[in-house]
Amino acid sequence: MEQYLYIALFSPLVGSIIAALFSNTPKKLSIGIISSAFLAVSLIATLNLLYYVYTTGEAVHVNMMDWIVLGNVNIPFGFIVDQVSVTMMVVVTIVSTMVHIHSIGYMDHDVSFNRFFAWLSAFVFSMMILVMSDNFAGLFIGWEGVGLCSWGLIGFWYHKEDIKKSKDIKASPYSTLSPHSAISPSWAANEAFIMNRVADLGMLIGIFLIFWNIGSLQYNVVFANVSLLPNEIIIAIAVFLFIGAMGKSAQFPFNTWLANAMEGPTPVSALIHAATMVTAGVYLVIRANEIFMVVPEVGYVIACLGAFVAIGAALMALVASNMKKIIAFSTLSQLGYMFVAVGLGAYWVALFHLATHAFFKSVLFLGAGNVMHAMNDEINIKKMGGLKKHMPQTALIMTVASVALAGIFPLAGFFSKDLILEVAFGTHSYILWTILWITAGLTAFYSFRLIMYVFYGKEKYDTEQKHPHETYTFVIAAMTPLAILAISAGWFEHQFIDMVTHVLPLLNVHVSDITFYTLIGVTTTIALSGIAFAVFKYNKDGEYYGNKFQDNFFYKLLVNQYYLPHFWDIVVCKVYLVLSKFSWKIVDLKVIDSLVDGVASRVIDGAEVGTSMQSGNLSKSLKWMGLGILVLLILVLVFSSVR
């Protein structure tokens, strides 16, 4: 099985290198095909590994080479494919392969077609290192790799100008309260990169604490010894690791970058912001579950934060008009669900929802890309309407995905989301259950608000300027497997449990049959009510929210993301700018530069005095020689008297 591990890991890297070699050449369709083919090879190898792990129950563990060997420090470059990592590998390779194929059509007319595939495949390679590594150091390398690649992909269209930059180059992207304001892709990329680096510092401290107290970063060694550490050290490790997870998975207060990251190409959103990078934080907590299980009090805080983010993001999605941001807020909300599960100790349930969510959320993003292409890059759902007759296949696929997101039986979202609600109720976390239950209704509502605005009702666009049409057939073909998995992935719940509980603890939640079916009933009822309410309100005029409540305080609060971006702008960015200007004008120019320039001036003055000694006049030279001899004699006398 070792060869399959290497094929699964390095195939995306080979595709990235090939695309990078032609990154500055004109578009070559073959580059997209080759990159997609290498992803397909990685997918096939991953499925072989899945079959082996599932049938034998054994993990594939290889040490590729020695990596860091310094004194007693020995960190190998090793990889492990067990029940947890292979699940992530399957999700990453399936979604990535379909996104690569979709991107061939989406990026068809982009002049940087080749460069896009170089970044995209490099991202997949970094993600595979992250999930396959057998130690925290390797995980961190992949962690930073996906951060770098996401920066390149979010800011891929870096040439686009910030709309406010042309008016005032000093203006902040958050200087307006308009919900339709746009920022430049390069600004969004920098925000995502910097905000994640801040959170990654916390993760790095956690890794240092692990090594300092245990002397190893290998998972098996760390997990075998972590319970022997003092409780306060374990709490510190768990907290700092979770800070890193908060950044990657865009949890409060690091959540603002995710919505702005929608400035990148839509396939990037489907890959990074639905199925892979943003779930890396959840994966970290799941992988390090033996650390978090020792300190359940930290886990409960994680669960509370997850519930807070789940309902907070769902409320923002209610009033958003940017199609991609609605789906992004939905991703934030579902990540909150996953953190509730891991916080309550249901690690396998969180992994199950991570997998099912990846399929229906990625296909929603890809469908949004189809709509944008058909509408000349229009992103405001209030300027669409009636697209079902022009794009029936995209409408069907996005509707199916929305039903799965709403958690309606028998689609995938029903099984995984219902399990999280069952865990919350079964662990007597009734407040958390109530919050998630309300969020389930909101999710169903905003999902079908988007569907009704985009595909039904009156046409709200200029029919003479825009001529919507269905996308390429092969693009629809690439979305179809994801749509099928959005329907059927939940049907394999029992097989999934049997596989992953070899590694993850099986949380025993005791709920009677009556309670179990009652929970399903009330959850399904609120989800169906949300769908029905959206269909009823938006079927005709599609203007229930928006014009009617724009002056409402609550509406302004939501449309401005609780003013958290403005808080970051005022408290962090502007303060940092003031400190930077002070450091530049006072510390740098007046202190450091003055000191360096003063030393240089004294050297120059001394050199000018020294030039008079080299006049070529024999009389002056003899005088200087005599003076030098006199100074030397004086020094000899002084030192001899000291002795």
XYZ file of C-alpha atoms in Angstrom:
643
model
C 0.000 0.000 0.000
C 2.997 2.290 0.376
C 3.085 3.040 -3.359
C -0.564 4.123 -3.281
C 0.252 6.505 -0.433
C 3.006 8.168 -2.459
C 0.824 8.328 -5.593
C -2.044 9.922 -3.670
C 0.292 12.451 -2.062
C 2.567 13.487 -4.920
C 0.273 13.344 -7.985
C -1.134 16.841 -7.266
C 2.420 18.161 -6.877
C 3.420 16.794 -10.295
C 0.363 18.434 -11.862
C 1.202 21.723 -10.152
C 4.813 21.674 -11.365
C 3.758 20.974 -14.958
C 1.252 23.838 -14.859
C 3.827 26.143 -13.242
C 6.336 25.478 -16.036
C 3.835 26.992 -18.481
C 2.404 29.620 -16.129
C 3.697 32.569 -18.181
C 2.704 31.129 -21.553
C -0.636 31.659 -23.297
C -3.543 29.502 -22.163
C -3.157 25.815 -22.902
C -6.288 23.728 -22.463
C -4.066 20.678 -22.078
C -2.680 22.123 -18.815
C -6.127 21.995 -17.259
C -6.683 18.470 -18.538
C -3.279 17.266 -17.313
C -3.750 18.806 -13.862
C -7.210 17.264 -13.601
C -5.845 13.895 -14.718
C -3.216 13.909 -11.962
C -5.931 14.713 -9.435
C -7.953 11.797 -10.780
C -4.902 9.536 -10.293
C -4.628 10.759 -6.707
C -8.336 10.029 -6.213
C -7.985 6.454 -7.519
C -5.002 5.805 -5.234
C -6.947 7.257 -2.292
C -9.934 4.992 -2.976
C -7.567 2.014 -2.974
C -6.230 3.108 0.395
C -9.794 3.542 1.670
C -10.642 -0.021 0.627
C -7.545 -1.370 2.357
C -8.096 0.538 5.592
C -11.805 -0.318 5.683
C -11.402 -4.039 4.983
C -8.333 -4.699 7.148
C -8.766 -2.109 9.876
C -5.028 -1.416 9.647
C -3.269 1.878 9.021
C -0.584 2.493 6.400
C 2.391 4.167 8.091
C 5.600 5.140 6.295
C 8.677 7.146 7.261
C 9.780 8.703 4.007
C 13.062 10.056 5.383
C 14.740 11.702 8.358
C 13.789 15.346 8.492
C 14.906 17.178 11.639
C 17.698 15.375 13.503
C 19.432 17.604 16.050
C 20.743 16.183 19.312
C 17.826 14.402 20.952
C 15.389 15.886 18.436
C 14.333 13.406 15.765
C 11.323 14.362 13.631
C 10.927 12.125 10.567
C 9.107 13.099 7.396
C 6.417 10.488 7.893
C 2.833 9.887 6.832
C -0.042 7.847 8.161
C -3.201 6.747 6.392
C -5.642 5.615 9.047
C -9.422 5.761 9.332
C -9.428 9.499 10.049
C -6.866 10.685 7.515
C -8.238 8.499 4.716
C -11.683 10.038 5.225
C -10.214 13.486 4.739
C -8.179 12.268 1.764
C -11.299 10.931 0.055
C -13.165 14.194 0.624
C -10.228 16.317 -0.570
C -9.499 14.290 -3.725
C -13.135 13.856 -4.808
C -13.969 17.531 -4.435
C -10.614 18.656 -5.849
C -10.925 16.484 -8.956
C -14.400 17.785 -9.714
C -13.334 21.373 -9.038
C -10.360 20.991 -11.403
C -12.637 19.740 -14.189
C -15.165 22.496 -13.498
C -12.358 25.074 -13.578
C -11.455 24.134 -17.154
C -14.788 25.615 -18.176
C -14.950 28.388 -15.589
C -11.473 29.758 -16.321
C -11.771 29.141 -20.062
C -11.296 32.782 -21.082
C -8.827 33.785 -18.350
C -5.385 34.819 -19.582
C -3.776 33.287 -16.486
C -5.396 29.890 -17.043
C -2.133 27.950 -16.562
C -1.112 29.860 -13.440
C -4.487 29.127 -11.864
C -4.024 25.373 -12.169
C -0.501 25.611 -10.765
C -1.848 27.257 -7.610
C -4.898 24.979 -7.401
C -2.926 21.719 -7.586
C -0.291 23.065 -5.175
C -3.080 23.762 -2.709
C -4.314 20.170 -2.939
C -0.775 18.877 -2.370
C -0.422 21.045 0.748
C -3.788 19.847 2.034
C -2.759 16.229 1.528
C 0.424 16.811 3.562
C -1.702 18.369 6.290
C -4.062 15.412 6.641
C -1.549 12.614 5.975
C 1.297 13.708 8.250
C 2.001 11.557 11.307
C 3.318 14.413 13.433
C 2.480 17.977 14.368
C 5.490 19.444 12.548
C 4.432 17.936 9.217
C 0.849 19.017 9.859
C 2.097 22.566 10.416
C 4.032 22.505 7.128
C 0.862 21.540 5.257
C -1.078 24.058 7.356
C 1.152 26.897 6.211
C 1.220 25.524 2.659
C -2.545 25.787 2.280
C -2.334 29.272 3.785
C 0.166 30.356 1.144
C -1.769 28.765 -1.724
C -5.048 30.254 -0.516
C -3.371 33.679 -0.571
C -2.391 33.116 -4.211
C -5.851 31.847 -5.153
C -7.955 34.416 -3.283
C -5.840 37.189 -4.763
C -5.608 35.491 -8.156
C -7.226 38.473 -9.901
C -4.877 40.898 -8.133
C -5.104 43.332 -11.038
C -8.667 44.283 -10.055
C -8.760 47.613 -8.272
C -10.548 48.291 -5.010
C -13.572 50.468 -5.928
C -12.753 52.805 -3.054
C -9.078 53.006 -3.882
C -9.778 55.112 -6.961
C -11.583 57.656 -4.770
C -9.308 57.724 -1.772
C -6.153 55.683 -1.646
C -6.135 55.944 2.144
C -9.696 54.670 2.548
C -10.252 51.457 4.453
C -12.241 48.708 2.746
C -14.531 48.944 5.765
C -15.012 52.719 5.565
C -18.511 52.281 4.152
C -21.496 50.549 5.672
C -22.925 49.538 2.309
C -23.710 45.810 2.079
C -22.794 45.874 -1.611
C -19.336 47.390 -1.173
C -16.489 45.488 -2.793
C -12.846 45.114 -1.963
C -9.961 44.151 -4.160
C -8.916 40.494 -4.365
C -5.398 41.388 -3.255
C -6.751 43.087 -0.126
C -8.954 40.065 0.620
C -5.994 37.718 0.124
C -3.818 39.768 2.473
C -6.573 39.883 5.088
C -7.002 36.104 4.993
C -3.252 35.511 5.082
C -2.478 37.911 7.923
C -5.464 36.937 10.070
C -4.523 33.265 9.746
C -0.904 34.016 10.587
C -2.037 35.668 13.820
C -4.035 32.566 14.753
C -1.200 30.284 13.603
C 1.059 31.872 16.206
C -1.228 30.367 18.828
C -1.016 26.961 17.178
C 2.777 27.224 16.998
C 2.928 27.970 20.726
C 0.798 24.885 21.338
C 3.202 22.753 19.276
C 6.189 24.198 21.187
C 4.470 23.344 24.479
C 3.942 19.779 23.292
C 7.577 19.356 22.359
C 8.880 21.118 25.467
C 6.887 18.873 27.812
C 6.846 15.572 25.921
C 9.989 15.755 23.788
C 8.317 14.527 20.616
C 5.820 15.682 18.008
C 4.836 12.209 16.768
C 1.104 11.676 17.233
C 1.454 8.251 18.871
C 4.070 9.449 21.364
C 2.230 12.667 22.202
C -1.142 11.008 22.720
C 0.376 8.233 24.844
C 1.992 10.732 27.237
C -0.251 13.779 27.257
C -2.376 12.535 30.171
C 0.756 12.441 32.353
C 1.221 16.212 32.107
C -0.120 18.706 34.676
C -3.689 19.729 33.950
C -2.814 23.401 33.427
C -0.245 22.455 30.762
C -2.804 20.314 28.923
C -5.315 23.172 29.049
C -2.712 25.565 27.625
C -1.846 23.129 24.809
C -5.526 22.603 23.949
C -6.313 26.319 23.999
C -3.367 27.305 21.808
C -4.040 24.519 19.306
C -7.667 25.629 19.128
C -6.614 29.221 18.446
C -4.960 27.931 15.276
C -8.134 26.017 14.444
C -10.195 29.177 14.962
C -8.171 30.995 12.312
C -8.320 28.277 9.651
C -11.992 27.523 10.260
C -12.884 31.220 10.509
C -14.420 31.055 13.969
C -15.169 34.202 15.952
C -13.336 36.552 16.157
C -11.320 35.433 13.094
C -14.432 35.017 10.937
C -14.350 38.174 8.815
C -11.784 36.930 6.291
C -13.974 34.122 4.944
C -16.726 36.278 3.440
C -14.196 38.670 1.891
C -12.299 35.706 0.423
C -15.191 35.335 -2.027
C -13.350 37.866 -4.204
C -11.342 34.940 -5.593
C -12.520 32.736 -8.506
C -15.588 30.695 -7.583
C -13.911 27.258 -7.964
C -11.484 28.449 -5.289
C -14.430 29.035 -2.976
C -15.760 25.562 -3.747
C -12.434 23.931 -2.937
C -10.952 26.055 -0.160
C -13.958 27.560 1.561
C -16.278 24.553 1.541
C -14.390 21.274 1.524
C -10.750 21.624 2.485
C -8.916 24.512 4.133
C -11.709 25.831 6.338
C -12.326 22.313 7.637
C -8.647 21.945 8.579
C -9.361 23.489 11.989
C -12.030 20.876 12.658
C -9.633 18.163 11.481
C -6.945 19.431 13.875
C -9.245 19.089 16.879
C -10.439 15.670 15.697
C -6.865 14.460 15.147
C -5.801 15.785 18.562
C -8.924 14.420 20.266
C -6.862 12.604 22.920
C -5.578 15.985 24.097
C -8.999 17.624 24.184
C -10.675 14.643 25.891
C -8.434 15.150 28.933
C -9.753 18.715 29.388
C -13.541 18.562 28.758
C -13.926 22.104 30.102
C -12.041 23.402 27.044
C -14.252 21.220 24.864
C -17.407 22.783 26.272
C -16.088 26.264 25.539
C -15.426 25.115 21.976
C -19.002 23.826 21.733
C -20.443 27.106 23.024
C -18.365 29.119 20.568
C -19.468 26.809 17.757
C -23.145 27.325 18.591
C -22.607 31.094 18.768
C -20.983 31.116 15.326
C -23.633 28.768 13.891
C -26.578 31.020 14.663
C -24.652 34.267 14.162
C -23.560 33.333 10.635
C -27.024 32.014 9.764
C -28.555 35.358 10.725
C -26.067 37.203 8.496
C -27.019 34.936 5.590
C -30.672 35.992 6.006
C -30.024 39.527 4.773
C -27.022 39.102 2.464
C -27.562 39.750 -1.238
C -24.140 38.624 -2.485
C -24.729 35.065 -3.703
C -21.279 33.759 -2.802
C -21.304 35.446 0.596
C -24.616 33.803 1.452
C -23.000 30.429 0.812
C -19.888 31.554 2.717
C -21.969 32.519 5.767
C -23.626 29.123 5.462
C -20.180 27.513 5.590
C -19.392 29.460 8.768
C -22.632 28.260 10.288
C -21.994 24.600 9.434
C -18.455 24.838 10.785
C -20.084 25.976 14.001
C -22.137 22.766 14.001
C -18.931 20.730 13.613
C -17.261 22.503 16.530
C -20.298 21.840 18.717
C -19.871 18.142 17.957
C -16.121 18.060 18.705
C -16.614 20.200 21.789
C -19.104 17.693 23.181
C -16.757 14.795 22.431
C -18.572 13.456 19.351
C -15.500 13.549 17.138
C -16.712 10.968 14.631
C -20.012 12.864 14.242
C -18.096 16.059 13.429
C -16.012 14.173 10.857
C -19.173 12.715 9.337
C -20.765 16.152 8.979
C -17.481 17.506 7.616
C -17.621 14.908 4.818
C -21.283 15.292 3.893
C -21.121 19.079 4.096
C -18.163 19.156 1.709
C -20.203 17.554 -1.054
C -23.343 19.691 -0.987
C -21.543 22.936 -0.159
C -18.926 22.564 -2.915
C -21.622 21.918 -5.498
C -23.486 25.018 -4.299
C -20.400 27.134 -4.903
C -19.844 25.577 -8.337
C -23.477 26.235 -9.200
C -23.021 29.849 -8.121
C -20.100 30.013 -10.553
C -22.365 28.797 -13.364
C -24.887 31.509 -12.527
C -22.213 34.214 -12.438
C -20.926 33.205 -15.862
C -24.421 33.194 -17.272
C -25.108 36.664 -15.786
C -21.853 38.364 -16.856
C -20.361 38.065 -13.340
C -23.424 39.495 -11.603
C -23.331 38.519 -7.923
C -26.380 40.277 -6.455
C -29.285 37.813 -6.187
C -31.760 40.714 -6.239
C -30.711 41.417 -9.823
C -31.473 37.923 -11.071
C -34.691 35.911 -11.121
C -36.353 33.506 -13.526
C -33.111 31.704 -14.446
C -34.585 28.213 -14.112
C -35.855 28.232 -17.673
C -32.414 29.210 -18.959
C -30.343 27.010 -16.637
C -32.492 23.999 -15.702
C -29.603 21.657 -14.885
C -27.819 24.131 -12.620
C -31.143 24.980 -10.960
C -31.841 21.302 -10.261
C -28.368 20.608 -8.855
C -28.386 23.698 -6.616
C -31.878 22.887 -5.377
C -30.818 19.346 -4.470
C -27.771 20.703 -2.651
C -29.938 23.239 -0.806
C -32.313 20.488 0.328
C -29.288 18.563 1.623
C -28.018 21.675 3.409
C -31.441 22.163 4.983
C -31.184 18.644 6.423
C -34.203 17.025 4.774
C -34.515 13.226 4.711
C -33.150 11.212 2.920
C -30.359 13.536 1.742
C -26.889 13.537 3.304
C -27.289 16.655 5.414
C -30.185 15.084 7.318
C -28.095 12.252 8.727
C -25.040 14.201 9.834
C -26.778 17.341 11.096
C -29.412 15.337 12.957
C -26.662 13.394 14.716
C -25.154 16.645 16.033
C -28.530 17.742 17.378
C -28.980 14.309 18.945
C -25.570 14.579 20.626
C -26.395 18.028 22.007
C -29.705 16.780 23.414
C -28.275 13.478 24.675
C -25.473 15.222 26.593
C -28.092 17.466 28.262
C -26.759 20.551 26.470
C -30.283 21.811 25.942
C -29.324 25.426 25.313
C -26.902 24.362 22.606
C -29.571 22.074 21.131
C -32.075 24.947 21.047
C -29.600 27.232 19.288
C -28.767 24.567 16.691
C -32.455 23.758 16.226
C -33.273 27.400 15.497
C -30.245 27.568 13.204
C -31.581 24.570 11.270
C -34.733 26.541 10.462
C -32.748 29.621 9.484
C -30.504 27.475 7.260
C -33.475 26.088 5.367
C -34.918 29.572 4.973
C -31.837 31.374 3.629
C -30.945 28.423 1.374
C -34.272 28.628 -0.428
C -34.290 32.413 -0.277
C -31.267 32.191 -2.576
C -32.926 29.563 -4.793
C -36.132 31.590 -5.147
C -34.340 34.874 -5.828
C -32.070 33.360 -8.481
C -34.185 30.799 -10.312
C -37.807 31.838 -9.787
C -39.952 34.948 -9.844
C -39.620 37.862 -12.227
C -36.555 38.588 -14.296
C -34.842 41.513 -12.567
C -31.997 41.953 -15.039
C -31.631 43.756 -18.341
C -32.648 41.121 -20.877
C -31.033 43.098 -23.690
C -27.636 43.191 -21.972
C -27.623 39.730 -20.396
C -28.482 36.471 -22.090
C -28.260 33.709 -19.463
C -27.498 30.209 -20.672
C -26.461 26.838 -19.329
C -22.773 26.086 -18.941
C -20.692 23.458 -20.745
C -21.903 19.865 -20.572
C -18.638 18.637 -19.035
C -18.983 21.225 -16.256
C -22.408 19.837 -15.365
C -20.894 16.352 -15.559
C -18.230 17.367 -13.029
C -20.913 18.669 -10.634
C -23.087 15.569 -10.925
C -20.964 13.217 -8.734
C -20.950 15.847 -5.996
C -24.728 16.207 -6.272
C -25.131 12.422 -6.070
C -22.947 12.319 -2.954
C -24.939 15.227 -1.494
C -27.918 12.895 -1.766
C -26.391 9.564 -0.798
C -23.346 10.132 1.440
C -25.466 9.920 4.588
C -26.683 6.440 3.673
C -23.278 5.031 4.633
C -23.530 6.206 8.240
C -23.162 2.772 9.828
C -20.202 1.779 7.652
C -18.603 5.108 8.501
C -19.106 4.532 12.225
C -17.610 1.054 12.027
C -14.531 2.422 10.258
C -13.628 5.628 12.110
C -14.369 4.372 15.627
C -11.236 2.250 15.321
C -9.422 5.535 15.972
C -12.023 7.930 17.373
C -13.973 7.373 20.591
C -17.584 6.269 20.218
C -19.571 8.709 22.326
C -22.451 6.826 23.916
C -25.493 9.090 23.908
C -28.466 7.462 25.565
C -31.665 8.697 23.922
C -34.861 6.659 23.981
C -36.568 5.705 20.737
C -39.455 8.065 21.446
C -37.082 10.951 22.104
C -35.018 10.039 19.047
C -37.962 10.163 16.655
C -39.361 13.241 18.380
C -36.053 15.056 17.804
C -36.111 14.051 14.145
C -39.699 15.242 13.870
C -39.184 18.684 15.402
C -35.951 19.250 13.456
C -37.519 18.230 10.150
C -40.577 20.354 10.922
C -38.595 23.548 11.450
C -36.506 22.851 8.332
C -39.588 22.269 6.179
C -41.175 25.373 7.693
C -38.131 27.422 6.719
C -38.298 26.136 3.146
C -42.057 26.727 2.901
C -41.734 30.254 4.310
C -39.022 31.145 1.792
C -40.968 29.707 -1.139
C -44.132 31.534 -0.066
C -42.464 34.904 0.473
C -40.188 34.962 -2.571
C -42.238 33.112 -5.162
C -43.780 36.254 -6.636
C -42.159 39.582 -5.855
C -39.022 38.391 -4.066
C -38.827 41.602 -2.035
C -39.829 40.517 1.460
C -36.459 41.359 2.930
C -34.277 44.119 1.612
C -36.356 47.189 0.820
C -38.761 46.732 3.712
C -36.292 46.569 6.593
C -33.233 48.430 5.353
C -33.675 51.135 8.007
C -34.113 48.598 10.797
C -31.268 48.478 13.346
C -31.226 44.689 13.394
C -31.003 44.578 9.608
C -28.067 47.013 9.623
C -26.401 45.008 12.370
C -26.584 41.817 10.314
C -25.733 43.304 6.944
C -22.607 44.825 8.476
C -21.568 41.530 10.104
C -22.270 42.847 13.602
C -19.800 45.652 12.814
C -16.970 43.273 13.627
C -15.033 44.265 10.463
C -15.317 47.899 11.545
C -14.122 46.956 15.019
C -11.030 45.297 13.528
C -10.520 48.336 11.308
C -10.756 50.892 14.121
C -9.206 49.018 17.038
C -6.534 47.015 15.223
C -5.821 48.337 11.725
C -5.953 52.057 12.460
C -4.080 51.714 15.741
C -1.467 49.628 13.950
C -1.259 52.296 11.236
C -0.705 55.045 13.837
C 1.984 52.981 15.569
C 3.615 52.233 12.233
C 3.729 55.924 11.296
C 5.159 56.776 14.725
C 7.808 54.075 14.371
C 8.675 55.323 10.901
C 8.812 59.067 11.601
C 10.205 59.032 15.147
C 11.986 55.756 15.803
C 13.232 54.990 12.298
C 13.972 58.445 10.848
C 14.889 60.438 13.943
C 16.544 57.787 16.128
C 17.882 54.902 14.072
C 18.639 56.850 10.881
C 20.139 59.746 12.858
C 22.372 57.364 14.788
C 23.553 55.548 11.670
C 23.991 58.792 9.721
C 25.890 60.322 12.677
C 28.357 57.431 12.762
C 28.798 57.694 9.008
C 29.369 61.476 9.238
C 32.049 61.046 11.914
C 33.811 58.461 9.764
C 33.719 60.817 6.781
C 35.080 63.700 8.889
C 37.894 61.488 10.125
C 38.653 60.396 6.581
C 38.870 64.026 5.443
C 41.367 64.757 8.222
C 43.333 61.683 7.211
C 43.631 62.845 3.603
C 45.862 65.741 4.728
C 48.440 63.160 5.752
C 48.638 61.915 2.166
C 49.536 65.285 0.563
C 52.841 63.989 -0.886
C 54.833 66.732 0.952
C 57.991 65.142 2.428
C 58.252 67.710 5.231
C 54.655 67.032 6.401
C 55.166 63.310 6.168
C 58.257 63.515 8.397
C 56.322 65.599 10.909
C 53.474 63.005 11.020
C 56.015 60.206 11.395
C 57.674 62.024 14.284
C 54.282 62.580 15.907
C 53.434 58.909 15.520
C 56.742 57.825 17.092
C 56.112 60.189 19.996
C 52.615 58.741 20.579
C 54.003 55.197 20.528
C 56.737 56.082 23.044
C 54.170 57.634 25.376
C 51.998 54.496 25.163
C 55.002 52.282 25.927
C 55.805 54.362 28.999
C 52.203 54.293 30.202
C 51.852 50.502 29.876
C 55.254 49.841 31.436
C 54.391 52.008 34.460
C 51.060 50.173 34.868
C 52.862 46.841 35.043
